[in-house]
CSV table of C-alpha atoms in Angstrom, one decimal:
chain,number,residue,atom,x,y,z
A,1,MET,CA,-28.8,-12.1,-7.0
A,2,THR,CA,-30.5,-15.3,-6.0
A,3,ALA,CA,-30.0,-17.1,-2.7
A,4,GLU,CA,-28.3,-19.9,-4.6
A,5,ALA,CA,-25.9,-17.6,-6.4
A,6,LEU,CA,-25.1,-15.7,-3.2
A,7,GLY,CA,-24.4,-19.0,-1.4
A,8,GLU,CA,-22.1,-20.1,-4.2
A,9,ARG,CA,-20.3,-16.8,-4.1
A,10,LEU,CA,-19.7,-17.0,-0.4
A,11,PHE,CA,-18.5,-20.6,-0.8
A,12,GLY,CA,-16.0,-19.5,-3.4
A,13,ALA,CA,-14.9,-16.6,-1.1
A,14,MET,CA,-14.4,-19.0,1.8
A,15,ILE,CA,-12.1,-21.2,-0.4
A,16,GLY,CA,-10.1,-18.1,-1.5
A,17,ALA,CA,-9.8,-16.7,2.0
A,18,LEU,CA,-8.6,-20.0,3.4
A,19,GLU,CA,-6.1,-20.6,0.6
A,20,LEU,CA,-4.7,-17.1,1.1
A,21,CYS,CA,-4.1,-18.1,4.8
A,22,THR,CA,-2.1,-21.1,3.6
A,23,VAL,CA,-0.2,-18.8,1.3
A,24,GLU,CA,0.8,-16.8,4.3
A,25,VAL,CA,1.9,-20.0,6.1
A,26,GLY,CA,4.2,-20.8,3.1
A,27,ARG,CA,5.5,-17.3,2.8
A,28,GLU,CA,6.2,-16.8,6.5
A,29,LEU,CA,7.9,-20.1,6.9
A,30,GLY,CA,9.9,-19.8,3.7
A,31,LEU,CA,8.3,-22.9,2.2
A,32,TYR,CA,8.0,-21.5,-1.3
A,33,ALA,CA,11.6,-20.3,-1.2
A,34,ALA,CA,12.7,-23.8,-0.2
A,35,LEU,CA,10.9,-25.2,-3.3
A,36,ARG,CA,12.5,-22.7,-5.7
A,37,ASP,CA,15.1,-25.1,-7.0
A,38,GLY,CA,12.8,-28.1,-7.4
A,39,PRO,CA,10.3,-30.4,-5.7
A,40,LEU,CA,10.9,-31.7,-2.2
A,41,THR,CA,9.4,-34.6,-0.3
A,42,PRO,CA,7.7,-33.8,3.0
A,43,ALA,CA,10.8,-35.0,4.8
A,44,GLU,CA,13.1,-32.9,2.7
A,45,LEU,CA,10.9,-29.8,3.1
A,46,ALA,CA,10.7,-30.3,6.8
A,47,LYS,CA,14.5,-30.5,7.1
A,48,THR,CA,15.1,-27.6,4.8
A,49,ALA,CA,12.6,-25.2,6.3
A,50,GLY,CA,12.9,-26.4,9.9
A,51,ILE,CA,9.3,-27.5,10.3
A,52,ASP,CA,7.4,-30.6,11.3
A,53,GLU,CA,7.2,-33.3,8.7
A,54,ARG,CA,3.5,-34.1,9.1
A,55,TYR,CA,2.6,-30.5,8.7
A,56,ALA,CA,4.9,-30.3,5.7
A,57,ARG,CA,3.1,-33.2,4.0
A,58,GLU,CA,-0.4,-31.6,4.6
A,59,TRP,CA,0.7,-28.2,3.3
A,60,LEU,CA,2.4,-29.7,0.2
A,61,GLU,CA,-0.7,-31.7,-0.7
A,62,GLN,CA,-3.0,-28.8,-0.1
A,63,GLN,CA,-0.9,-26.5,-2.2
A,64,ALA,CA,-0.9,-29.0,-5.1
A,65,ALA,CA,-4.7,-29.5,-4.7
A,66,ALA,CA,-5.1,-25.7,-4.9
A,67,GLY,CA,-2.9,-25.6,-8.1
A,68,PHE,CA,0.0,-23.6,-6.5
A,69,LEU,CA,2.2,-26.6,-6.8
A,70,THR,CA,2.3,-29.3,-9.5
A,71,PRO,CA,1.2,-32.9,-8.8
A,72,ASP,CA,4.9,-33.8,-8.2
A,73,LEU,CA,5.1,-31.0,-5.6
A,74,ALA,CA,7.1,-28.5,-7.6
A,75,LEU,CA,6.3,-24.8,-7.9
A,76,ALA,CA,3.6,-24.3,-10.6
A,77,PRO,CA,4.6,-22.2,-13.6
A,78,GLY,CA,4.7,-18.5,-12.5
A,79,ALA,CA,4.5,-19.3,-8.8
A,80,ALA,CA,8.0,-18.1,-8.0
A,81,GLU,CA,7.3,-14.7,-9.6
A,82,VAL,CA,4.0,-14.4,-7.8
A,83,LEU,CA,4.8,-15.9,-4.4
A,84,ILE,CA,8.6,-15.4,-3.9
A,85,ASP,CA,10.0,-12.5,-5.9
A,86,GLU,CA,9.2,-9.5,-3.7
A,87,GLY,CA,9.6,-6.3,-5.7
A,88,GLY,CA,9.0,-8.1,-9.0
A,89,THR,CA,6.2,-6.9,-11.2
A,90,ALA,CA,4.1,-10.1,-10.7
A,91,TYR,CA,4.5,-10.4,-6.9
A,92,ALA,CA,1.2,-10.9,-5.1
A,93,GLY,CA,2.3,-12.7,-2.0
A,94,ALA,CA,1.2,-9.8,0.1
A,95,ALA,CA,-2.4,-10.9,-0.4
A,96,GLY,CA,-2.1,-13.5,2.3
A,97,GLN,CA,-0.7,-10.9,4.7
A,98,PHE,CA,-3.7,-8.7,4.1
A,99,VAL,CA,-6.2,-11.5,4.8
A,100,VAL,CA,-4.5,-12.8,7.9
A,101,GLY,CA,-3.9,-9.2,9.2
A,102,VAL,CA,-7.6,-8.2,8.9
A,103,ALA,CA,-8.8,-11.5,10.2
A,104,LEU,CA,-6.7,-11.3,13.4
A,105,LEU,CA,-8.2,-7.8,14.2
A,106,THR,CA,-11.8,-8.5,13.2
A,107,PRO,CA,-12.9,-9.2,16.8
A,108,ALA,CA,-11.4,-5.8,17.8
A,109,VAL,CA,-13.3,-4.2,14.8
A,110,ILE,CA,-16.5,-5.8,16.0
A,111,GLU,CA,-16.0,-4.3,19.4
A,112,ALA,CA,-15.2,-0.9,17.8
A,113,PHE,CA,-18.6,-1.1,15.9
A,114,ARG,CA,-20.3,-1.3,19.3
A,115,THR,CA,-18.3,1.5,21.0
A,116,GLY,CA,-17.5,3.8,18.2
A,117,ALA,CA,-13.8,3.7,19.1
A,118,GLY,CA,-11.0,2.6,16.7
A,119,VAL,CA,-8.3,0.0,16.3
A,120,PRO,CA,-4.8,1.5,16.2
A,121,TYR,CA,-2.8,1.1,13.0
A,122,SER,CA,0.1,-0.2,15.1
A,123,GLU,CA,-1.9,-3.3,15.9
A,124,TYR,CA,-2.3,-4.2,12.2
A,125,ALA,CA,1.3,-5.7,11.8
A,126,HIS,CA,0.5,-8.1,9.0
A,127,VAL,CA,-1.5,-5.4,7.1
A,128,ARG,CA,1.4,-3.0,7.5
A,129,HIS,CA,3.7,-5.4,5.8
A,130,GLY,CA,1.0,-6.3,3.3
A,131,ILE,CA,0.6,-2.7,2.2
A,132,ALA,CA,4.4,-2.4,1.7
A,133,GLY,CA,4.6,-5.6,-0.2
A,134,PHE,CA,1.7,-4.8,-2.5
A,135,ASN,CA,2.9,-1.2,-3.3
A,136,ARG,CA,6.6,-2.0,-3.5
A,137,PRO,CA,6.6,-3.3,-7.1
A,138,MET,CA,4.7,-0.2,-8.3
A,139,PHE,CA,7.2,2.1,-6.6
A,140,GLU,CA,10.2,0.2,-8.0
A,141,HIS,CA,8.9,-0.3,-11.5
A,142,LEU,CA,6.4,2.5,-12.3
A,143,LEU,CA,6.9,5.5,-10.0
A,144,THR,CA,10.0,6.9,-11.8
A,145,THR,CA,9.6,5.3,-15.2
A,146,ALA,CA,5.9,5.9,-15.9
A,147,TRP,CA,4.2,8.1,-13.3
A,148,LEU,CA,6.6,11.0,-12.9
A,149,PRO,CA,7.6,11.2,-16.6
A,150,ALA,CA,3.9,11.8,-17.2
A,151,VAL,CA,4.2,15.1,-15.2
A,152,PRO,CA,6.9,17.0,-17.1
A,153,ASP,CA,7.2,20.0,-14.7
A,154,ILE,CA,7.8,17.6,-11.7
A,155,GLU,CA,10.1,15.4,-13.7
A,156,SER,CA,12.3,18.2,-14.9
A,157,ARG,CA,12.7,19.6,-11.4
A,158,LEU,CA,13.8,16.2,-10.0
A,159,ARG,CA,16.3,15.9,-12.9
A,160,ASP,CA,17.8,19.3,-12.2
A,161,THR,CA,21.2,18.7,-10.8
A,162,GLY,CA,21.8,22.0,-9.1
A,163,PRO,CA,20.6,22.6,-6.5
A,164,GLY,CA,18.9,19.2,-6.0
A,165,ALA,CA,15.2,19.1,-5.4
A,166,ARG,CA,13.9,18.6,-1.8
A,167,VAL,CA,11.2,16.0,-1.6
A,168,LEU,CA,8.8,15.3,1.3
A,169,ASP,CA,7.1,11.9,1.2
A,170,LEU,CA,4.1,12.1,3.6
A,171,GLY,CA,2.6,8.8,4.9
A,172,CYS,CA,5.7,7.1,3.6
A,173,GLY,CA,5.1,3.8,5.4
A,174,MET,CA,8.1,1.5,5.1
A,175,GLY,CA,9.8,3.9,2.7
A,176,TYR,CA,9.9,2.1,-0.6
A,177,SER,CA,8.6,5.2,-2.4
A,178,SER,CA,11.2,7.4,-0.8
A,179,VAL,CA,14.0,5.0,-1.7
A,180,ALA,CA,12.8,4.6,-5.3
A,181,LEU,CA,12.8,8.4,-5.7
A,182,ALA,CA,16.3,8.8,-4.4
A,183,ARG,CA,17.7,5.9,-6.5
A,184,ALA,CA,16.2,7.4,-9.7
A,185,TYR,CA,17.1,11.0,-9.1
A,186,PRO,CA,20.7,11.2,-7.7
A,187,SER,CA,20.7,14.9,-6.9
A,188,ILE,CA,17.6,15.0,-4.7
A,189,THR,CA,17.1,14.6,-1.0
A,190,VAL,CA,14.0,12.9,0.4
A,191,ARG,CA,12.4,13.1,3.8
A,192,GLY,CA,9.8,10.5,4.7
A,193,ALA,CA,7.3,11.1,7.4
A,194,ASP,CA,4.8,8.7,9.0
A,195,LEU,CA,3.0,8.3,12.3
A,196,ASP,CA,3.9,4.6,12.6
A,197,GLU,CA,7.1,4.0,14.5
A,198,HIS,CA,7.4,0.4,13.3
A,199,SER,CA,7.2,1.5,9.6
A,200,ILE,CA,9.8,4.3,10.1
A,201,THR,CA,12.2,1.8,11.7
A,202,ALA,CA,11.8,-0.5,8.8
A,203,ALA,CA,12.2,2.4,6.3
A,204,ARG,CA,15.5,3.4,7.7
A,205,SER,CA,16.8,-0.2,7.3
A,206,ILE,CA,15.5,-0.4,3.7
A,207,ALA,CA,17.2,2.9,2.8
A,208,ALA,CA,20.5,1.8,4.3
A,209,ALA,CA,20.3,-1.5,2.4
A,210,ALA,CA,19.6,0.4,-0.8
A,211,GLY,CA,22.6,2.7,-0.3
A,212,VAL,CA,20.7,6.0,-0.2
A,213,ALA,CA,20.6,6.7,3.6
A,214,ASP,CA,22.9,9.7,3.0
A,215,ARG,CA,20.1,11.4,1.0
A,216,VAL,CA,16.9,9.8,2.5
A,217,SER,CA,15.8,10.4,6.1
A,218,PHE,CA,12.7,9.3,8.0
A,219,THR,CA,10.8,11.0,10.8
A,220,VAL,CA,7.9,9.8,13.0
A,221,ALA,CA,5.6,12.8,12.5
A,222,ASP,CA,2.0,13.9,12.0
A,223,ALA,CA,1.7,15.0,8.3
A,224,ALA,CA,-0.3,18.0,9.4
A,225,SER,CA,2.6,19.4,11.5
A,226,VAL,CA,5.8,18.6,9.4
A,227,THR,CA,7.9,21.6,8.8
A,228,GLY,CA,10.4,22.6,6.1
A,229,ASN,CA,10.5,23.8,2.5
A,230,TYR,CA,10.1,21.4,-0.4
A,231,ASP,CA,9.9,21.3,-4.2
A,232,LEU,CA,7.8,18.2,-4.3
A,233,ILE,CA,5.5,16.7,-1.7
A,234,THR,CA,4.1,13.2,-2.3
A,235,ILE,CA,1.3,11.4,-0.6
A,236,PHE,CA,0.9,7.8,-1.9
A,237,GLU,CA,-2.2,5.9,-0.9
A,238,ALA,CA,-2.2,7.7,2.5
A,239,LEU,CA,-4.4,10.7,2.4
A,240,HIS,CA,-7.6,8.7,2.9
A,241,ASP,CA,-6.1,7.3,6.2
A,242,MET,CA,-5.2,10.7,7.6
A,243,GLY,CA,-7.5,12.0,10.4
A,244,ASP,CA,-7.2,15.7,9.2
A,245,PRO,CA,-6.8,15.5,5.4
A,246,VAL,CA,-7.6,19.2,4.9
A,247,GLY,CA,-5.1,20.1,7.6
A,248,VAL,CA,-2.5,17.9,6.0
A,249,LEU,CA,-3.1,19.6,2.6
A,250,ARG,CA,-3.1,23.0,4.1
A,251,ASN,CA,0.3,22.3,5.8
A,252,ALA,CA,1.6,20.9,2.5
A,253,HIS,CA,0.5,24.2,0.8
A,254,SER,CA,2.6,26.2,3.3
A,255,LEU,CA,5.7,23.9,2.8
A,256,LEU,CA,5.9,24.2,-1.0
A,257,SER,CA,8.6,26.3,-2.6
A,258,PRO,CA,7.7,28.5,-5.6
A,259,GLY,CA,6.7,26.4,-8.5
A,260,GLY,CA,6.5,23.3,-6.3
A,261,SER,CA,3.8,20.6,-6.5
A,262,VAL,CA,1.9,18.1,-4.3
A,263,LEU,CA,1.6,14.7,-6.1
A,264,ILE,CA,-1.2,12.5,-4.7
A,265,ALA,CA,-2.1,8.9,-5.6
A,266,ASP,CA,-5.2,7.5,-3.9
A,267,GLU,CA,-7.9,5.0,-4.6
A,268,ARG,CA,-9.4,4.7,-8.0
A,269,VAL,CA,-13.0,4.5,-7.2
A,270,ALA,CA,-16.2,5.8,-8.8
A,271,ASP,CA,-17.1,9.4,-8.3
A,272,GLU,CA,-20.4,8.5,-6.7
A,273,PHE,CA,-21.7,5.5,-4.7
A,274,THR,CA,-22.9,2.8,-6.9
A,275,ALA,CA,-24.2,-0.7,-6.0
A,276,PRO,CA,-23.3,-3.3,-6.8
A,277,ALA,CA,-19.8,-2.1,-7.4
A,278,GLY,CA,-16.9,-3.4,-9.4
A,279,GLU,CA,-14.3,-5.7,-8.0
A,280,VAL,CA,-11.7,-3.0,-7.1
A,281,GLU,CA,-14.3,-0.9,-5.3
A,282,ARG,CA,-15.6,-4.0,-3.5
A,283,LEU,CA,-12.1,-4.7,-2.3
A,284,GLN,CA,-11.6,-1.1,-1.1
A,285,TYR,CA,-14.9,-1.1,0.8
A,286,ALA,CA,-14.1,-4.3,2.6
A,287,PHE,CA,-10.7,-3.0,3.5
A,288,SER,CA,-12.3,0.2,4.7
A,289,VAL,CA,-14.7,-1.6,7.1
A,290,LEU,CA,-12.0,-3.9,8.5
A,291,HIS,CA,-8.9,-1.6,8.5
A,292,CYS,CA,-8.9,2.0,7.2
A,293,LEU,CA,-11.9,3.3,9.1
A,294,PRO,CA,-11.1,1.7,12.4
A,295,ALA,CA,-7.5,2.7,12.2
A,296,THR,CA,-8.4,6.4,11.5
A,297,ARG,CA,-11.1,6.4,14.2
A,298,ALA,CA,-8.3,5.4,16.7
A,299,GLU,CA,-6.6,8.8,16.0
A,300,ASN,CA,-9.4,11.0,17.4
A,301,PRO,CA,-9.7,12.4,13.9
A,302,VAL,CA,-11.2,15.6,12.6
A,303,LEU,CA,-12.6,13.4,9.8
A,304,ALA,CA,-12.6,9.6,9.3
A,305,ASN,CA,-13.0,9.1,5.6
A,306,GLY,CA,-12.2,5.4,5.2
A,307,THR,CA,-10.7,3.9,2.1
A,308,ILE,CA,-13.2,5.1,-0.4
A,309,LEU,CA,-11.7,8.5,-1.4
A,310,ARG,CA,-13.7,9.7,-4.4
A,311,ALA,CA,-12.2,12.3,-6.8
A,312,PRO,CA,-14.7,15.1,-6.0
A,313,THR,CA,-14.1,14.7,-2.3
A,314,LEU,CA,-10.3,15.0,-2.7
A,315,MET,CA,-10.7,17.9,-5.1
A,316,GLY,CA,-12.9,19.7,-2.5
A,317,TRP,CA,-10.4,19.1,0.2
A,318,ALA,CA,-7.6,20.5,-2.0
A,319,ARG,CA,-9.5,23.7,-2.7
A,320,GLU,CA,-10.4,24.1,0.9
A,321,ALA,CA,-6.7,23.8,1.7
A,322,GLY,CA,-5.8,26.6,-0.7
A,323,PHE,CA,-5.1,24.9,-3.9
A,324,PRO,CA,-7.3,26.7,-6.4
A,325,ALA,CA,-7.0,24.3,-9.4
A,326,PRO,CA,-6.3,20.7,-8.5
A,327,VAL,CA,-5.8,18.5,-11.5
A,328,VAL,CA,-6.6,14.8,-12.1
A,329,LEU,CA,-3.6,13.5,-14.0
A,330,ASP,CA,-3.8,11.2,-17.0
A,331,ILE,CA,-1.9,8.3,-15.5
A,332,GLU,CA,-3.3,4.8,-15.9
A,333,ASN,CA,-3.4,2.5,-13.0
A,334,ASP,CA,-5.9,-0.2,-12.0
A,335,PHE,CA,-5.9,0.8,-8.3
A,336,TRP,CA,-4.9,4.5,-8.0
A,337,ARG,CA,-5.9,7.8,-9.4
A,338,PHE,CA,-3.3,10.6,-9.5
A,339,TYR,CA,-3.6,14.3,-8.7
A,340,GLN,CA,-1.3,17.3,-8.9
A,341,LEU,CA,-1.8,20.3,-6.6
A,342,ARG,CA,-0.1,23.7,-7.0
A,343,ARG,CA,-0.2,26.8,-4.8
A,344,GLY,CA,-1.7,29.0,-7.5
A,345,TYR,CA,-2.0,29.3,-11.2
A,346,GLU,CA,1.7,28.8,-11.6
């Protein structure tokens, strides 16, 4: 890459980063939602959203200049689906939360580079919500309609009405995966576990709002020390963040009932380091530097893997934990690769 090309790339990245911050301004203040029914003048937006009129005018003009609004200050075609409709298949409003979240903690990450310490996950509030916002559409629209039906032995156990399957959702975050499972399979019970108290508090509210709190419970717990007996254990985009991944998988092995499975989804990255990398791997590496590695280092980990969890690494962990034949599943997804682990050659 030439100096000129690199300079142009950084300039474009700066525009994108700043525009994502303005997206977060609009999302947090409800400005996009205020525009859902049609264009508003700065005075009208200020009154509707409860903000200052001068700021309203600057934001409206900037959004139109960026193409998120039309010249007459209405939402551009598709903007409502992308920026407002959380849970919809096109929603991407979480992108602004990610950028703001990692930017706010970058000074702490710089200090962590000097000391070797970490930055606790609990401090990444915007990122926590960004992760939930990004993953929620996949859980609500793909988990039970595409991913699980692709694994017939798991799907049939979840469909079995008596007795209902027991599911453990490790690293459940704000609980959208747990809730989606319970809504799709009425006979199952789900227990979600996560180290982050803020996420668990939110998960309980989300389950209650969805009407499944009678079958879905949440616990603040270390995944390596959860107890019980389960027919299915899921770990969605969380294993790479766990400070003792082999310990977690070893514990999962001990918790499985006969014929049970562990279903893992984690980052879809190349099997070996390659540079320059594709866009998805570039995104994951940047996130690793700014969030996943610092957050894991804050846990006094056995191992701090970072975001880049390559398939051979995960398969090696699984075998070390007692799963003799881990399988990479044939499930298509731009961001995640899927694995099934069973206790033996069952």
